[in-house]
């Protein structure tokens, strides 16, 4: 076969292998997802998945979900009731798909997730009027494109870990996300860990691992 | 000779040629500055000047000033009493030399200049407790290294032009100022014009031109 | 909802939130624009808007305009008669969309705007025969692709603020606008503030803020 | 003065302002550190500090420590007995200064820290023979130069958060740490958050925040 | 004609000119391939070839093969029975096309080729359970996208030459293969030679030259 | 020995091998230069040469010259009286060393060379008042740092070949000459060939080859 | 109108304005070309022109030519019989469009042009067997993609100016022509001037200017 | 201690751990080297070693060698008489230190090594007059700075593996070796594997592994 599924991963990492569907045909992606669904009794996750992948998986696994904005295929089998408190904050409307990928991933890993959207720095009062929500979280995922200044502002306000996700939202010298990535890596406030551009999955995963420590 | 001074510049641009002393020997830089001092009855400015340049100029022109932090040689001849209101804001202690170069330049061009220092985003309250000073300015120069988020925050609060100056303060992926430069070019708030990395001179010059419009 | 409109912005910044339509669906963009039109009695601006966005907005707001070259949706409600003098200069025919975005934005903010087009440095006499027009402006927006040398030439001639807009017009090492951006940041003439590549909106906005100071 | 200390930070962030001494004179750095020592009853930290800074601080604050390898000045006042379990892993001998900066920071924030050094991927058995130590940690800081592959290998083995620190150890296309940075951002294993090149401080800080959640 | 075939190459290099079909029309590519097939009695290879090229060649040369995954057109004329042992290892399912291009090339040059797929570092046990296959090879081709850490791990385990092929599989800061390229050039383990991104052909060619030395 | 002098070069290229002294010890550089002087009856050139190299050569070859600004060692043996007309133009005082390296090289190859210095675009009248000198040249070498706009302006005015030399004069985003290099490669005016950053030698050499065509 | 044609250019530069059709609509490009054809009695050139542009121009100007490979629209009105000798050399079949743009441009400027194609360095004998053709030329245009080594080899053999044109032919780290551009700028052989990536027009133009000097 | 020597490496990789001395103190480097010398009966190698490291090792291990040009410390204990044939070719005099590091490494691994120096492409006859030496080698290491064209030329002539080493010799856009690196990765001739900039060690190591296959 074309794939060697890492069935051992749930044991080792506390969560089964997640299928990155981009660069695979719909058939390949669906086949791997179905195998994962059929074999285990835990959750299954596919990212960057087209509706076509979802249709193919649903034919065999009726209880699978599809989240078109985030392009996530998800099976919530064996997931306990949500625990802890992950807050996913996003700067602008266009960052929503990435933010949602993060939220859906963290949920699949058992986290209770809240969302706070469109609170970018251009209108700071929108953020400052939700300080309480920032303070309540156990770990924060901050998703921002353009120049990514939201991360610095939030990390300056809370005493919890902040996972920063740069997005490719912008143009010209935004360089498809390089600008907020650099901005986040150099945030003048402390307590920030950064993931790859548009990597909502990675941020949600890391946030969920951190969130579990507080249980 | 090695230089063809643009004596026409004061007429054309409203300010005489400014001498960029880096890459010139102390002798060359001083010679050009002395010629400018002797010829005109207006102000003279030299940037990136060593104390050695200053010593040489002072031998001939006793009323010349030297500002070691900003490395500026300045003669305030024929400068009217300061007018308008340029506010120079800087994020951290290490950004001071660049901020000071901006302030000294704007002053030489007749602007009244105020300074607000060490109000970086990591401790937002330091900035928010000076909102009134931000609101009073006619034009703002914002100087920041690290990720430069201070520009976005300030530009989101005021309705005046903001001149953004990225500095090379930082390390690693700060890339000698590239990170705040990109950040400022992509600021989610509007009304921002950006100058070269560490170019306090350019920012002060532009701010003074803008400041004059309000007279 | 997917958006948290910053209704406070007109108070704070002197102009309401502007909708950047790229990366939003036509439906999303139109919905936000309609909400802004319905709520306020001031101008409304949408940039990077397709004709589809316009059609949707016009269904509810009949007096909205569409400028296809600049891809701008605009409502000139509550805009006073134009004041001051912003001059938008552009180097080549292909830079027109960006130049027009700048001009339309400045107009929406109350500025009187003039245009001077296709006066690139390859044929310098085209520019030199319009020196009077350069001298009359209160603030200049200079839009150029290729190597962007027009900015240095103009800034060397006038004593007013110059807002420089690099465009992505060119190929190969023009790197989608990086070359004129760098060129403008390093202009040997003083008094230049730079905005992001193809950011006509940002330049027009900043020019209008500066223009207001002279009223 | 030249600095506006953020005395509010311990309340807001759970740890007082940390002094980044690079780009400050020894006198400036020492003065700020002394003010922080004198004012609070909590810990004080200075990074990238020369021995000269230390000497100056010790004159006033005798119980201050100096760690020459990491270039850290530290006062462990008011720090509870170490809790939790942060494991700092480093790939090669030359990565030690950065690893040590991380460890000292986390300790100052109350974490119990263990170290595992010179276990780079070129000799994988060195790492595999310490799997138990990897499994015991609550959060891991992995410090690596060259190509940074150690992060992917470790993150593939544990189910805990991994903070990845690229170092500038290497030459040529290592590009002063850019290569391991990119490598870590693209790690094929999940659960990784990345900090700036050579930013041991940032990694230790984040690890300590995460470590606290498990208390 | 538009091409000057290097018919001398088989003599000089031990293998005839290989046709890189990208950037040529199907007609051009097929015409050159047919000329090569008709003239010599040795193997013929075309890379990055569409099915359309294949159809055109097959019309004249019935025994030509097509490998759609690798996009290779191949004629195995005059190839001796496979000798030696080249092992092509690939990290993920999406790297298969490049790995297959390498394998098909080496085979055309007379090498015996084995394949080991989907053994990326995220699940290290998949690789470690095939150590014997690694040890048996005379030369290894390692194909990996994402961060390319598989190369360092394998090169640390074997005492044979490793040819490393970075692929463009990934997103964001993977920069279309730049990240694994840099990673492989800086591998902390020795004995690695790197080829261009996605250059399966070049890796297979080099591996076959090396493999011949052991005959 | 450590060098294999290309004595055949004068025949093949019309000028003997030129010694690039950087990266060689003074002893090595001088030894090669002396060998060239002793063997031929033509000119000899050494670039990037320290005074130490010169001293060593002069001990054996008394008629050798040294030009400290350009760091050129030169022997004008067998050079005919200057012919044709190469004009070397330079933008600022700091570009002089590179301009001089170009001029000295072209002279050694038999060209008559004129110089026009400090005529940068910031004060355009300085250039426009020398149009006649531009028009008289057979080929022009234009040397500029900062943003290099001088090349576009000159190439728009003359109908002769322009050799453009970017210099590393500037700071921040001038990136050690990358900005004027890009600017020159994208000059909107035609008839421009570009050489490496600070490569006065290469520009002078090419200009001299072109100049010979007009004899 | 949208364009300000530089009718003065033929006088100033010895050749009328050339229309760069990319980024203009077919209608715009054709309208400008027709205006140039109707007004002057000299040649007219349009580059990067689609067949649609040609059709539109031909409707009014029947004797206009179209060269689809090079995408050039050309009117050879008033061009004298070809003079001198420009040799256009190209490395591979895929570089032909750029080479042809160069050749067509030089011809329109009155040069006699010869072509030598597919003589890349991978099969050096193809080039060495045409040394006589290299020696006969007055100026050479060398067009190459991949790594562009052909330029160094040719410039090492001839004593005439070499205009180097990097092309975007290649993949991965060829970076759309950046690799041969850098290679050509750093050619170890002298006498090379470089133009922008894929800029056949610029190379042909410069070669024709140089060629004229020998008349 | 600060180092965890990989004593198992000789078994696994066929050669003991090599000490990279840069970034270690002389004391650290010497201590590790002495430990390796004392423990094994095989060869020991230290790269990038200062004379100070050598002095310290020699105090304990009298038969250790030092090669100042290559900065290599070497103990040839237990090395069999040289076998096979590795040819190290270098383009210019300044590339010698890297070439020598390669040669010394391959010798330490048992290879018979020949050297061919200063045969760069600018004077091709120097190379072509040594074709026989190229043809005799089993594997070639080609070391070149500037644009690195030598690799393409040689790889087009031989049917043996070529290990390409870019060096940082050059200036401006040579970018400390990036230009020849890119050039070598995109060589139009086949059979090339590339190592890091200035990595003579890596090239010699790989060449020796390949050379062994032919024994
Ligand atoms: N959106 C995503 N971004 C980054 N990594 C992902 C993403 N989705 C899945 N992954 C990881 O990529 C690996 C999939 O590799 P593959 O063998 O190509 O399916 C899995 O082990 C996941 O940990
Ligand atoms: N610190 C500075 N940064 C940027 N430009 C400067 C600076 N100081 C002076 N300049 C400008 O650089 C030009 C000096 O060029 P030069 O002929 O080399 O002295 C002057 O015309 C100034 O406008
Ligand atoms: N293919 C080309 N590449 C670069 N420059 C060109 C090309 N074709 C025409 N040009 C130049 O670009 C200018 C056209 O600019 P525009 O006003 O946009 O038509 C002309 O002055 C030409 O000198
Ligand atoms: N000059 C060199 N360039 C690249 N790698 C080297 C060099 N010298 C030694 N090495 C490798 O670097 C590793 C040394 O790492 P360390 O533990 O820091 O001494 C060894 O395993 C060698 O394989
Ligand atoms: Mg919004
Ligand atoms: Mg501070
Ligand atoms: Mg035009
Ligand atoms: Mg080690
Ligand atoms: Mg897989
Ligand atoms: Mg000057
Ligand atoms: Mg060919
Ligand atoms: Mg030489």
mmCIF file with all atom_site columns, N, CA and C in Angstrom, chain C residues 1 10 13 27 43 52 72 88 92 94-95 104 116 122 124 129 140-141 147 155-156 161 164-165 199 206:
data_model
loop_
_atom_site.group_PDB
_atom_site.id
_atom_site.type_symbol
_atom_site.label_atom_id
_atom_site.label_alt_id
_atom_site.label_comp_id
_atom_site.label_asym_id
_atom_site.label_entity_id
_atom_site.label_seq_id
_atom_site.pdbx_PDB_ins_code
_atom_site.Cartn_x
_atom_site.Cartn_y
_atom_site.Cartn_z
_atom_site.occupancy
_atom_site.B_iso_or_equiv
_atom_site.pdbx_formal_charge
_atom_site.auth_seq_id
_atom_site.auth_comp_id
_atom_site.auth_asym_id
_atom_site.auth_atom_id
_atom_site.pdbx_PDB_model_num
ATOM 1  N N  . UNK C 1 1   ? -22.028 36.216 14.972  1.00 0.00 ? 1   UNK C N  1
ATOM 2  C CA . UNK C 1 1   ? -21.676 36.444 13.582  1.00 0.00 ? 1   UNK C CA 1
ATOM 3  C C  . UNK C 1 1   ? -20.181 36.329 13.367  1.00 0.00 ? 1   UNK C C  1
ATOM 4  N N  . UNK C 1 10  ? -14.996 55.705 13.735  1.00 0.00 ? 10  UNK C N  1
ATOM 5  C CA . UNK C 1 10  ? -15.139 57.051 13.179  1.00 0.00 ? 10  UNK C CA 1
ATOM 6  C C  . UNK C 1 10  ? -14.792 58.098 14.237  1.00 0.00 ? 10  UNK C C  1
ATOM 7  N N  . UNK C 1 13  ? -10.757 57.516 14.985  1.00 0.00 ? 13  UNK C N  1
ATOM 8  C CA . UNK C 1 13  ? -9.816  57.705 13.881  1.00 0.00 ? 13  UNK C CA 1
ATOM 9  C C  . UNK C 1 13  ? -10.292 58.756 12.872  1.00 0.00 ? 13  UNK C C  1
ATOM 10 N N  . UNK C 1 27  ? -20.806 37.530 -0.211  1.00 0.00 ? 27  UNK C N  1
ATOM 11 C CA . UNK C 1 27  ? -21.914 37.676 0.728   1.00 0.00 ? 27  UNK C CA 1
ATOM 12 C C  . UNK C 1 27  ? -21.421 38.323 2.035   1.00 0.00 ? 27  UNK C C  1
ATOM 13 N N  . UNK C 1 43  ? -19.376 58.366 5.342   1.00 0.00 ? 43  UNK C N  1
ATOM 14 C CA . UNK C 1 43  ? -18.974 57.620 4.155   1.00 0.00 ? 43  UNK C CA 1
ATOM 15 C C  . UNK C 1 43  ? -18.702 56.164 4.490   1.00 0.00 ? 43  UNK C C  1
ATOM 16 N N  . UNK C 1 52  ? -19.492 41.712 -7.912  1.00 0.00 ? 52  UNK C N  1
ATOM 17 C CA . UNK C 1 52  ? -20.527 40.977 -7.191  1.00 0.00 ? 52  UNK C CA 1
ATOM 18 C C  . UNK C 1 52  ? -20.830 41.583 -5.829  1.00 0.00 ? 52  UNK C C  1
ATOM 19 N N  . UNK C 1 72  ? -13.089 49.400 -6.041  1.00 0.00 ? 72  UNK C N  1
ATOM 20 C CA . UNK C 1 72  ? -13.543 50.069 -4.828  1.00 0.00 ? 72  UNK C CA 1
ATOM 21 C C  . UNK C 1 72  ? -15.069 50.242 -4.840  1.00 0.00 ? 72  UNK C C  1
ATOM 22 N N  . UNK C 1 88  ? -1.934  62.731 -6.726  1.00 0.00 ? 88  UNK C N  1
ATOM 23 C CA . UNK C 1 88  ? -1.574  61.328 -6.918  1.00 0.00 ? 88  UNK C CA 1
ATOM 24 C C  . UNK C 1 88  ? -0.857  61.201 -8.260  1.00 0.00 ? 88  UNK C C  1
ATOM 25 N N  . UNK C 1 92  ? 3.411   54.460 -14.534 1.00 0.00 ? 92  UNK C N  1
ATOM 26 C CA . UNK C 1 92  ? 3.058   53.812 -15.788 1.00 0.00 ? 92  UNK C CA 1
ATOM 27 C C  . UNK C 1 92  ? 1.567   53.502 -15.842 1.00 0.00 ? 92  UNK C C  1
ATOM 28 N N  . UNK C 1 94  ? 0.162   50.692 -16.069 1.00 0.00 ? 94  UNK C N  1
ATOM 29 C CA . UNK C 1 94  ? -0.222  49.518 -15.282 1.00 0.00 ? 94  UNK C CA 1
ATOM 30 C C  . UNK C 1 94  ? -0.340  49.816 -13.796 1.00 0.00 ? 94  UNK C C  1
ATOM 31 N N  . UNK C 1 95  ? 0.146   50.962 -13.351 1.00 0.00 ? 95  UNK C N  1
ATOM 32 C CA . UNK C 1 95  ? 0.035   51.328 -11.938 1.00 0.00 ? 95  UNK C CA 1
ATOM 33 C C  . UNK C 1 95  ? -1.287  52.007 -11.623 1.00 0.00 ? 95  UNK C C  1
ATOM 34 N N  . UNK C 1 104 ? -9.376  57.578 -4.672  1.00 0.00 ? 104 UNK C N  1
ATOM 35 C CA . UNK C 1 104 ? -10.759 57.402 -4.215  1.00 0.00 ? 104 UNK C CA 1
ATOM 36 C C  . UNK C 1 104 ? -10.841 57.420 -2.689  1.00 0.00 ? 104 UNK C C  1
ATOM 37 N N  . UNK C 1 116 ? -1.907  62.740 -11.868 1.00 0.00 ? 116 UNK C N  1
ATOM 38 C CA . UNK C 1 116 ? -0.900  62.952 -12.910 1.00 0.00 ? 116 UNK C CA 1
ATOM 39 C C  . UNK C 1 116 ? -0.367  61.578 -13.269 1.00 0.00 ? 116 UNK C C  1
ATOM 40 N N  . UNK C 1 122 ? 11.696  56.885 -17.235 1.00 0.00 ? 122 UNK C N  1
ATOM 41 C CA . UNK C 1 122 ? 12.280  56.556 -18.541 1.00 0.00 ? 122 UNK C CA 1
ATOM 42 C C  . UNK C 1 122 ? 12.160  57.737 -19.509 1.00 0.00 ? 122 UNK C C  1
ATOM 43 N N  . UNK C 1 124 ? 11.939  61.482 -18.667 1.00 0.00 ? 124 UNK C N  1
ATOM 44 C CA . UNK C 1 124 ? 11.915  62.437 -17.567 1.00 0.00 ? 124 UNK C CA 1
ATOM 45 C C  . UNK C 1 124 ? 11.214  63.748 -17.931 1.00 0.00 ? 124 UNK C C  1
ATOM 46 N N  . UNK C 1 129 ? 7.957   68.660 -17.275 1.00 0.00 ? 129 UNK C N  1
ATOM 47 C CA . UNK C 1 129 ? 7.038   69.639 -17.867 1.00 0.00 ? 129 UNK C CA 1
ATOM 48 C C  . UNK C 1 129 ? 5.792   69.842 -16.992 1.00 0.00 ? 129 UNK C C  1
ATOM 49 N N  . UNK C 1 140 ? 1.886   64.616 -1.595  1.00 0.00 ? 140 UNK C N  1
ATOM 50 C CA . UNK C 1 140 ? 1.910   63.849 -2.843  1.00 0.00 ? 140 UNK C CA 1
ATOM 51 C C  . UNK C 1 140 ? 1.896   62.357 -2.556  1.00 0.00 ? 140 UNK C C  1
ATOM 52 N N  . UNK C 1 141 ? 1.125   61.620 -3.349  1.00 0.00 ? 141 UNK C N  1
ATOM 53 C CA . UNK C 1 141 ? 1.173   60.162 -3.334  1.00 0.00 ? 141 UNK C CA 1
ATOM 54 C C  . UNK C 1 141 ? 1.843   59.742 -4.638  1.00 0.00 ? 141 UNK C C  1
ATOM 55 N N  . UNK C 1 147 ? 11.279  49.740 -10.855 1.00 0.00 ? 147 UNK C N  1
ATOM 56 C CA . UNK C 1 147 ? 12.270  50.013 -9.815  1.00 0.00 ? 147 UNK C CA 1
ATOM 57 C C  . UNK C 1 147 ? 11.890  51.190 -8.932  1.00 0.00 ? 147 UNK C C  1
ATOM 58 N N  . UNK C 1 155 ? 10.728  63.380 -4.778  1.00 0.00 ? 155 UNK C N  1
ATOM 59 C CA . UNK C 1 155 ? 11.045  63.840 -3.419  1.00 0.00 ? 155 UNK C CA 1
ATOM 60 C C  . UNK C 1 155 ? 12.241  64.784 -3.410  1.00 0.00 ? 155 UNK C C  1
ATOM 61 N N  . UNK C 1 156 ? 13.088  64.701 -4.440  1.00 0.00 ? 156 UNK C N  1
ATOM 62 C CA . UNK C 1 156 ? 14.206  65.623 -4.525  1.00 0.00 ? 156 UNK C CA 1
ATOM 63 C C  . UNK C 1 156 ? 13.792  67.007 -5.003  1.00 0.00 ? 156 UNK C C  1
ATOM 64 N N  . UNK C 1 161 ? 5.408   66.516 2.068   1.00 0.00 ? 161 UNK C N  1
ATOM 65 C CA . UNK C 1 161 ? 5.478   65.072 2.345   1.00 0.00 ? 161 UNK C CA 1
ATOM 66 C C  . UNK C 1 161 ? 5.126   64.249 1.110   1.00 0.00 ? 161 UNK C C  1
ATOM 67 N N  . UNK C 1 164 ? 4.897   57.120 -0.602  1.00 0.00 ? 164 UNK C N  1
ATOM 68 C CA . UNK C 1 164 ? 5.356   56.267 -1.684  1.00 0.00 ? 164 UNK C CA 1
ATOM 69 C C  . UNK C 1 164 ? 4.640   54.932 -1.667  1.00 0.00 ? 164 UNK C C  1
ATOM 70 N N  . UNK C 1 165 ? 4.117   54.519 -2.830  1.00 0.00 ? 165 UNK C N  1
ATOM 71 C CA . UNK C 1 165 ? 3.421   53.235 -2.947  1.00 0.00 ? 165 UNK C CA 1
ATOM 72 C C  . UNK C 1 165 ? 4.111   52.377 -3.995  1.00 0.00 ? 165 UNK C C  1
ATOM 73 N N  . UNK C 1 199 ? -0.635  49.024 -1.860  1.00 0.00 ? 199 UNK C N  1
ATOM 74 C CA . UNK C 1 199 ? -1.554  49.526 -0.842  1.00 0.00 ? 199 UNK C CA 1
ATOM 75 C C  . UNK C 1 199 ? -1.986  50.966 -1.143  1.00 0.00 ? 199 UNK C C  1
ATOM 76 N N  . UNK C 1 206 ? -3.430  57.951 4.556   1.00 0.00 ? 206 UNK C N  1
ATOM 77 C CA . UNK C 1 206 ? -2.402  58.751 5.205   1.00 0.00 ? 206 UNK C CA 1
ATOM 78 C C  . UNK C 1 206 ? -2.331  60.146 4.591   1.00 0.00 ? 206 UNK C C  1
#
